[in-house]
Amino acid sequence: MRVRAALRSPWAKPCVAAVLLAPAAYLLWAAFTDALGANPAEALSLATGELALRTLCVTLAITPLRVISGWSEWARLRRMIGLIAFSYAVCHLLCYSWFDMGFDWGDIALDLGKRPFILVGMLTLVLLRDRKSTRLNSSHLGISYAVFCLKKK
């Protein structure tokens, strides 16, 4: 019962966000203090990719957890965790395109053909972006307005 009360607390979202963003704070600190090892670009790229996957898995686990436990309070955290997963995925893309490829879009396009897992990552990011953008209230207003205009005609 204590877990359910904690999920209802107004502090639940800030605490979960702090826990999920703590690795990003550590990575920033490590980058500025040269504590990432001999290849900091690879360390940043691997860490942000792993964090993106882990937070995405946590996001996807919320619905089964809600169904199994019967506690609808878990759903309050899903959008925030998903946005954090998207942020880590964008950071991972930036690390790859900046540190590994130097923003050379021709090399990135060639790399997509050589390594299929990069293509899968890019497609996943596009799907996450679409999912993120359809969750915003402003996009719902725009869609509602478009439907209203179509019905009016």
mmCIF file with all atom_site columns, C-alpha atoms in Angstrom:
data_model
loop_
_atom_site.group_PDB
_atom_site.id
_atom_site.type_symbol
_atom_site.label_atom_id
_atom_site.label_alt_id
_atom_site.label_comp_id
_atom_site.label_asym_id
_atom_site.label_entity_id
_atom_site.label_seq_id
_atom_site.pdbx_PDB_ins_code
_atom_site.Cartn_x
_atom_site.Cartn_y
_atom_site.Cartn_z
_atom_site.occupancy
_atom_site.B_iso_or_equiv
_atom_site.pdbx_formal_charge
_atom_site.auth_seq_id
_atom_site.auth_comp_id
_atom_site.auth_asym_id
_atom_site.auth_atom_id
_atom_site.pdbx_PDB_model_num
ATOM 1   C CA . MET A 1 1   ? 0.000   0.000  0.000   1.00 0.00 ? 1   MET A CA 1
ATOM 2   C CA . ARG A 1 2   ? 2.941   2.338  0.609   1.00 0.00 ? 2   ARG A CA 1
ATOM 3   C CA . VAL A 1 3   ? 4.045   2.066  -3.012  1.00 0.00 ? 3   VAL A CA 1
ATOM 4   C CA . ARG A 1 4   ? 0.607   3.065  -4.220  1.00 0.00 ? 4   ARG A CA 1
ATOM 5   C CA . ALA A 1 5   ? 0.559   6.071  -1.903  1.00 0.00 ? 5   ALA A CA 1
ATOM 6   C CA . ALA A 1 6   ? 4.038   7.052  -3.130  1.00 0.00 ? 6   ALA A CA 1
ATOM 7   C CA . LEU A 1 7   ? 2.850   6.849  -6.748  1.00 0.00 ? 7   LEU A CA 1
ATOM 8   C CA . ARG A 1 8   ? -0.012  9.221  -5.903  1.00 0.00 ? 8   ARG A CA 1
ATOM 9   C CA . SER A 1 9   ? 2.327   11.707 -4.269  1.00 0.00 ? 9   SER A CA 1
ATOM 10  C CA . PRO A 1 10  ? 3.110   14.958 -6.088  1.00 0.00 ? 10  PRO A CA 1
ATOM 11  C CA . TRP A 1 11  ? 6.777   14.075 -5.569  1.00 0.00 ? 11  TRP A CA 1
ATOM 12  C CA . ALA A 1 12  ? 6.560   10.852 -7.590  1.00 0.00 ? 12  ALA A CA 1
ATOM 13  C CA . LYS A 1 13  ? 7.299   12.399 -10.978 1.00 0.00 ? 13  LYS A CA 1
ATOM 14  C CA . PRO A 1 14  ? 10.200  14.622 -9.837  1.00 0.00 ? 14  PRO A CA 1
ATOM 15  C CA . CYS A 1 15  ? 11.798  11.718 -7.950  1.00 0.00 ? 15  CYS A CA 1
ATOM 16  C CA . VAL A 1 16  ? 11.514  9.324  -10.899 1.00 0.00 ? 16  VAL A CA 1
ATOM 17  C CA . ALA A 1 17  ? 12.843  12.032 -13.242 1.00 0.00 ? 17  ALA A CA 1
ATOM 18  C CA . ALA A 1 18  ? 15.797  12.658 -10.938 1.00 0.00 ? 18  ALA A CA 1
ATOM 19  C CA . VAL A 1 19  ? 16.633  8.952  -10.839 1.00 0.00 ? 19  VAL A CA 1
ATOM 20  C CA . LEU A 1 20  ? 16.381  8.608  -14.625 1.00 0.00 ? 20  LEU A CA 1
ATOM 21  C CA . LEU A 1 21  ? 18.361  11.784 -15.346 1.00 0.00 ? 21  LEU A CA 1
ATOM 22  C CA . ALA A 1 22  ? 21.134  11.081 -12.809 1.00 0.00 ? 22  ALA A CA 1
ATOM 23  C CA . PRO A 1 23  ? 23.174  9.082  -15.376 1.00 0.00 ? 23  PRO A CA 1
ATOM 24  C CA . ALA A 1 24  ? 23.016  12.054 -17.771 1.00 0.00 ? 24  ALA A CA 1
ATOM 25  C CA . ALA A 1 25  ? 24.331  14.321 -15.041 1.00 0.00 ? 25  ALA A CA 1
ATOM 26  C CA . TYR A 1 26  ? 27.152  11.864 -14.380 1.00 0.00 ? 26  TYR A CA 1
ATOM 27  C CA . LEU A 1 27  ? 28.005  11.693 -18.095 1.00 0.00 ? 27  LEU A CA 1
ATOM 28  C CA . LEU A 1 28  ? 28.158  15.480 -18.303 1.00 0.00 ? 28  LEU A CA 1
ATOM 29  C CA . TRP A 1 29  ? 30.371  15.639 -15.229 1.00 0.00 ? 29  TRP A CA 1
ATOM 30  C CA . ALA A 1 30  ? 32.613  12.869 -16.562 1.00 0.00 ? 30  ALA A CA 1
ATOM 31  C CA . ALA A 1 31  ? 32.894  14.558 -19.960 1.00 0.00 ? 31  ALA A CA 1
ATOM 32  C CA . PHE A 1 32  ? 33.965  17.863 -18.439 1.00 0.00 ? 32  PHE A CA 1
ATOM 33  C CA . THR A 1 33  ? 36.451  16.262 -16.037 1.00 0.00 ? 33  THR A CA 1
ATOM 34  C CA . ASP A 1 34  ? 37.970  13.857 -18.595 1.00 0.00 ? 34  ASP A CA 1
ATOM 35  C CA . ALA A 1 35  ? 36.777  10.820 -16.663 1.00 0.00 ? 35  ALA A CA 1
ATOM 36  C CA . LEU A 1 36  ? 35.320  8.906  -19.629 1.00 0.00 ? 36  LEU A CA 1
ATOM 37  C CA . GLY A 1 37  ? 38.456  6.932  -20.396 1.00 0.00 ? 37  GLY A CA 1
ATOM 38  C CA . ALA A 1 38  ? 40.709  6.704  -23.418 1.00 0.00 ? 38  ALA A CA 1
ATOM 39  C CA . ASN A 1 39  ? 37.891  7.015  -25.976 1.00 0.00 ? 39  ASN A CA 1
ATOM 40  C CA . PRO A 1 40  ? 35.326  9.462  -24.564 1.00 0.00 ? 40  PRO A CA 1
ATOM 41  C CA . ALA A 1 41  ? 33.320  9.643  -27.800 1.00 0.00 ? 41  ALA A CA 1
ATOM 42  C CA . GLU A 1 42  ? 32.723  5.896  -27.762 1.00 0.00 ? 42  GLU A CA 1
ATOM 43  C CA . ALA A 1 43  ? 31.923  5.952  -24.049 1.00 0.00 ? 43  ALA A CA 1
ATOM 44  C CA . LEU A 1 44  ? 29.318  8.710  -24.530 1.00 0.00 ? 44  LEU A CA 1
ATOM 45  C CA . SER A 1 45  ? 27.796  7.007  -27.556 1.00 0.00 ? 45  SER A CA 1
ATOM 46  C CA . LEU A 1 46  ? 27.527  3.615  -25.855 1.00 0.00 ? 46  LEU A CA 1
ATOM 47  C CA . ALA A 1 47  ? 26.235  5.051  -22.586 1.00 0.00 ? 47  ALA A CA 1
ATOM 48  C CA . THR A 1 48  ? 23.525  7.195  -24.191 1.00 0.00 ? 48  THR A CA 1
ATOM 49  C CA . GLY A 1 49  ? 22.424  4.303  -26.409 1.00 0.00 ? 49  GLY A CA 1
ATOM 50  C CA . GLU A 1 50  ? 22.202  1.944  -23.465 1.00 0.00 ? 50  GLU A CA 1
ATOM 51  C CA . LEU A 1 51  ? 20.317  4.511  -21.392 1.00 0.00 ? 51  LEU A CA 1
ATOM 52  C CA . ALA A 1 52  ? 17.875  5.068  -24.264 1.00 0.00 ? 52  ALA A CA 1
ATOM 53  C CA . LEU A 1 53  ? 17.196  1.329  -24.495 1.00 0.00 ? 53  LEU A CA 1
ATOM 54  C CA . ARG A 1 54  ? 16.815  0.886  -20.750 1.00 0.00 ? 54  ARG A CA 1
ATOM 55  C CA . THR A 1 55  ? 14.409  3.801  -20.326 1.00 0.00 ? 55  THR A CA 1
ATOM 56  C CA . LEU A 1 56  ? 12.441  2.643  -23.366 1.00 0.00 ? 56  LEU A CA 1
ATOM 57  C CA . CYS A 1 57  ? 12.117  -0.812 -21.772 1.00 0.00 ? 57  CYS A CA 1
ATOM 58  C CA . VAL A 1 58  ? 10.931  0.779  -18.522 1.00 0.00 ? 58  VAL A CA 1
ATOM 59  C CA . THR A 1 59  ? 8.375   2.803  -20.483 1.00 0.00 ? 59  THR A CA 1
ATOM 60  C CA . LEU A 1 60  ? 7.099   -0.290 -22.266 1.00 0.00 ? 60  LEU A CA 1
ATOM 61  C CA . ALA A 1 61  ? 6.903   -2.230 -18.986 1.00 0.00 ? 61  ALA A CA 1
ATOM 62  C CA . ILE A 1 62  ? 4.535   0.261  -17.360 1.00 0.00 ? 62  ILE A CA 1
ATOM 63  C CA . THR A 1 63  ? 1.350   -0.990 -19.046 1.00 0.00 ? 63  THR A CA 1
ATOM 64  C CA . PRO A 1 64  ? 1.889   -4.667 -18.119 1.00 0.00 ? 64  PRO A CA 1
ATOM 65  C CA . LEU A 1 65  ? 2.833   -3.564 -14.594 1.00 0.00 ? 65  LEU A CA 1
ATOM 66  C CA . ARG A 1 66  ? -0.361  -1.507 -14.394 1.00 0.00 ? 66  ARG A CA 1
ATOM 67  C CA . VAL A 1 67  ? -2.462  -4.431 -15.621 1.00 0.00 ? 67  VAL A CA 1
ATOM 68  C CA . ILE A 1 68  ? -0.825  -6.997 -13.317 1.00 0.00 ? 68  ILE A CA 1
ATOM 69  C CA . SER A 1 69  ? -0.881  -4.813 -10.212 1.00 0.00 ? 69  SER A CA 1
ATOM 70  C CA . GLY A 1 70  ? -4.255  -3.201 -10.919 1.00 0.00 ? 70  GLY A CA 1
ATOM 71  C CA . TRP A 1 71  ? -2.812  0.189  -9.995  1.00 0.00 ? 71  TRP A CA 1
ATOM 72  C CA . SER A 1 72  ? -3.609  2.873  -12.534 1.00 0.00 ? 72  SER A CA 1
ATOM 73  C CA . GLU A 1 73  ? -1.144  5.244  -10.839 1.00 0.00 ? 73  GLU A CA 1
ATOM 74  C CA . TRP A 1 74  ? 1.721   3.750  -12.862 1.00 0.00 ? 74  TRP A CA 1
ATOM 75  C CA . ALA A 1 75  ? 0.303   5.356  -16.008 1.00 0.00 ? 75  ALA A CA 1
ATOM 76  C CA . ARG A 1 76  ? 1.073   8.853  -14.661 1.00 0.00 ? 76  ARG A CA 1
ATOM 77  C CA . LEU A 1 77  ? 4.785   8.151  -15.149 1.00 0.00 ? 77  LEU A CA 1
ATOM 78  C CA . ARG A 1 78  ? 4.669   6.626  -18.634 1.00 0.00 ? 78  ARG A CA 1
ATOM 79  C CA . ARG A 1 79  ? 4.776   9.825  -20.713 1.00 0.00 ? 79  ARG A CA 1
ATOM 80  C CA . MET A 1 80  ? 7.560   11.406 -18.698 1.00 0.00 ? 80  MET A CA 1
ATOM 81  C CA . ILE A 1 81  ? 9.710   8.273  -18.861 1.00 0.00 ? 81  ILE A CA 1
ATOM 82  C CA . GLY A 1 82  ? 9.034   8.036  -22.597 1.00 0.00 ? 82  GLY A CA 1
ATOM 83  C CA . LEU A 1 83  ? 10.183  11.618 -23.108 1.00 0.00 ? 83  LEU A CA 1
ATOM 84  C CA . ILE A 1 84  ? 13.363  10.871 -21.176 1.00 0.00 ? 84  ILE A CA 1
ATOM 85  C CA . ALA A 1 85  ? 13.929  7.800  -23.361 1.00 0.00 ? 85  ALA A CA 1
ATOM 86  C CA . PHE A 1 86  ? 13.473  9.989  -26.443 1.00 0.00 ? 86  PHE A CA 1
ATOM 87  C CA . SER A 1 87  ? 15.964  12.523 -25.051 1.00 0.00 ? 87  SER A CA 1
ATOM 88  C CA . TYR A 1 88  ? 18.565  9.808  -24.499 1.00 0.00 ? 88  TYR A CA 1
ATOM 89  C CA . ALA A 1 89  ? 17.956  8.505  -28.041 1.00 0.00 ? 89  ALA A CA 1
ATOM 90  C CA . VAL A 1 90  ? 18.495  11.992 -29.499 1.00 0.00 ? 90  VAL A CA 1
ATOM 91  C CA . CYS A 1 91  ? 21.696  12.353 -27.464 1.00 0.00 ? 91  CYS A CA 1
ATOM 92  C CA . HIS A 1 92  ? 22.829  8.981  -28.810 1.00 0.00 ? 92  HIS A CA 1
ATOM 93  C CA . LEU A 1 93  ? 22.129  10.110 -32.383 1.00 0.00 ? 93  LEU A CA 1
ATOM 94  C CA . LEU A 1 94  ? 24.040  13.339 -31.794 1.00 0.00 ? 94  LEU A CA 1
ATOM 95  C CA . CYS A 1 95  ? 27.013  11.450 -30.349 1.00 0.00 ? 95  CYS A CA 1
ATOM 96  C CA . TYR A 1 96  ? 27.069  9.118  -33.355 1.00 0.00 ? 96  TYR A CA 1
ATOM 97  C CA . SER A 1 97  ? 26.642  11.786 -36.009 1.00 0.00 ? 97  SER A CA 1
ATOM 98  C CA . TRP A 1 98  ? 29.007  14.308 -34.377 1.00 0.00 ? 98  TRP A CA 1
ATOM 99  C CA . PHE A 1 99  ? 31.795  12.239 -32.826 1.00 0.00 ? 99  PHE A CA 1
ATOM 100 C CA . ASP A 1 100 ? 31.817  9.241  -35.180 1.00 0.00 ? 100 ASP A CA 1
ATOM 101 C CA . MET A 1 101 ? 30.786  10.841 -38.475 1.00 0.00 ? 101 MET A CA 1
ATOM 102 C CA . GLY A 1 102 ? 31.527  14.549 -38.028 1.00 0.00 ? 102 GLY A CA 1
ATOM 103 C CA . PHE A 1 103 ? 28.067  15.471 -39.365 1.00 0.00 ? 103 PHE A CA 1
ATOM 104 C CA . ASP A 1 104 ? 29.063  14.165 -42.826 1.00 0.00 ? 104 ASP A CA 1
ATOM 105 C CA . TRP A 1 105 ? 25.655  13.099 -44.115 1.00 0.00 ? 105 TRP A CA 1
ATOM 106 C CA . GLY A 1 106 ? 27.170  11.223 -47.060 1.00 0.00 ? 106 GLY A CA 1
ATOM 107 C CA . ASP A 1 107 ? 29.202  9.031  -44.713 1.00 0.00 ? 107 ASP A CA 1
ATOM 108 C CA . ILE A 1 108 ? 26.164  8.522  -42.503 1.00 0.00 ? 108 ILE A CA 1
ATOM 109 C CA . ALA A 1 109 ? 24.121  7.381  -45.535 1.00 0.00 ? 109 ALA A CA 1
ATOM 110 C CA . LEU A 1 110 ? 26.897  4.958  -46.531 1.00 0.00 ? 110 LEU A CA 1
ATOM 111 C CA . ASP A 1 111 ? 27.114  3.692  -42.959 1.00 0.00 ? 111 ASP A CA 1
ATOM 112 C CA . LEU A 1 112 ? 23.363  2.969  -42.984 1.00 0.00 ? 112 LEU A CA 1
ATOM 113 C CA . GLY A 1 113 ? 23.930  0.554  -45.855 1.00 0.00 ? 113 GLY A CA 1
ATOM 114 C CA . LYS A 1 114 ? 26.940  -1.118 -44.240 1.00 0.00 ? 114 LYS A CA 1
ATOM 115 C CA . ARG A 1 115 ? 25.517  -1.600 -40.765 1.00 0.00 ? 115 ARG A CA 1
ATOM 116 C CA . PRO A 1 116 ? 21.832  -2.522 -40.636 1.00 0.00 ? 116 PRO A CA 1
ATOM 117 C CA . PHE A 1 117 ? 21.594  -1.981 -36.871 1.00 0.00 ? 117 PHE A CA 1
ATOM 118 C CA . ILE A 1 118 ? 22.143  1.747  -37.477 1.00 0.00 ? 118 ILE A CA 1
ATOM 119 C CA . LEU A 1 119 ? 19.153  1.751  -39.825 1.00 0.00 ? 119 LEU A CA 1
ATOM 120 C CA . VAL A 1 120 ? 17.075  0.021  -37.147 1.00 0.00 ? 120 VAL A CA 1
ATOM 121 C CA . GLY A 1 121 ? 18.173  2.676  -34.639 1.00 0.00 ? 121 GLY A CA 1
ATOM 122 C CA . MET A 1 122 ? 17.249  5.490  -37.012 1.00 0.00 ? 122 MET A CA 1
ATOM 123 C CA . LEU A 1 123 ? 13.820  3.964  -37.689 1.00 0.00 ? 123 LEU A CA 1
ATOM 124 C CA . THR A 1 124 ? 13.264  3.531  -33.957 1.00 0.00 ? 124 THR A CA 1
ATOM 125 C CA . LEU A 1 125 ? 14.121  7.176  -33.365 1.00 0.00 ? 125 LEU A CA 1
ATOM 126 C CA . VAL A 1 126 ? 11.664  8.252  -36.072 1.00 0.00 ? 126 VAL A CA 1
ATOM 127 C CA . LEU A 1 127 ? 8.939   6.129  -34.463 1.00 0.00 ? 127 LEU A CA 1
ATOM 128 C CA . LEU A 1 128 ? 9.756   7.570  -31.024 1.00 0.00 ? 128 LEU A CA 1
ATOM 129 C CA . ARG A 1 129 ? 9.645   11.082 -32.476 1.00 0.00 ? 129 ARG A CA 1
ATOM 130 C CA . ASP A 1 130 ? 6.212   10.465 -33.974 1.00 0.00 ? 130 ASP A CA 1
ATOM 131 C CA . ARG A 1 131 ? 4.987   8.965  -30.735 1.00 0.00 ? 131 ARG A CA 1
ATOM 132 C CA . LYS A 1 132 ? 6.343   11.903 -28.754 1.00 0.00 ? 132 LYS A CA 1
ATOM 133 C CA . SER A 1 133 ? 4.852   14.513 -31.066 1.00 0.00 ? 133 SER A CA 1
ATOM 134 C CA . THR A 1 134 ? 1.381   12.967 -31.042 1.00 0.00 ? 134 THR A CA 1
ATOM 135 C CA . ARG A 1 135 ? 1.284   13.083 -27.255 1.00 0.00 ? 135 ARG A CA 1
ATOM 136 C CA . LEU A 1 136 ? 1.544   16.851 -26.998 1.00 0.00 ? 136 LEU A CA 1
ATOM 137 C CA . ASN A 1 137 ? -1.639  18.771 -26.248 1.00 0.00 ? 137 ASN A CA 1
ATOM 138 C CA . SER A 1 138 ? -0.940  21.225 -29.069 1.00 0.00 ? 138 SER A CA 1
ATOM 139 C CA . SER A 1 139 ? -0.867  18.414 -31.623 1.00 0.00 ? 139 SER A CA 1
ATOM 140 C CA . HIS A 1 140 ? -4.184  17.131 -30.267 1.00 0.00 ? 140 HIS A CA 1
ATOM 141 C CA . LEU A 1 141 ? -5.634  20.606 -30.709 1.00 0.00 ? 141 LEU A CA 1
ATOM 142 C CA . GLY A 1 142 ? -4.322  20.750 -34.272 1.00 0.00 ? 142 GLY A CA 1
ATOM 143 C CA . ILE A 1 143 ? -5.768  17.341 -35.110 1.00 0.00 ? 143 ILE A CA 1
ATOM 144 C CA . SER A 1 144 ? -9.088  18.271 -33.502 1.00 0.00 ? 144 SER A CA 1
ATOM 145 C CA . TYR A 1 145 ? -9.203  21.515 -35.482 1.00 0.00 ? 145 TYR A CA 1
ATOM 146 C CA . ALA A 1 146 ? -8.434  19.671 -38.731 1.00 0.00 ? 146 ALA A CA 1
ATOM 147 C CA . VAL A 1 147 ? -11.219 17.147 -38.058 1.00 0.00 ? 147 VAL A CA 1
ATOM 148 C CA . PHE A 1 148 ? -13.598 20.001 -37.217 1.00 0.00 ? 148 PHE A CA 1
ATOM 149 C CA . CYS A 1 149 ? -12.741 21.745 -40.515 1.00 0.00 ? 149 CYS A CA 1
ATOM 150 C CA . LEU A 1 150 ? -13.276 18.535 -42.491 1.00 0.00 ? 150 LEU A CA 1
ATOM 151 C CA . LYS A 1 151 ? -16.665 17.916 -40.859 1.00 0.00 ? 151 LYS A CA 1
ATOM 152 C CA . LYS A 1 152 ? -17.690 21.512 -41.509 1.00 0.00 ? 152 LYS A CA 1
ATOM 153 C CA . LYS A 1 153 ? -17.279 21.128 -45.288 1.00 0.00 ? 153 LYS A CA 1
#
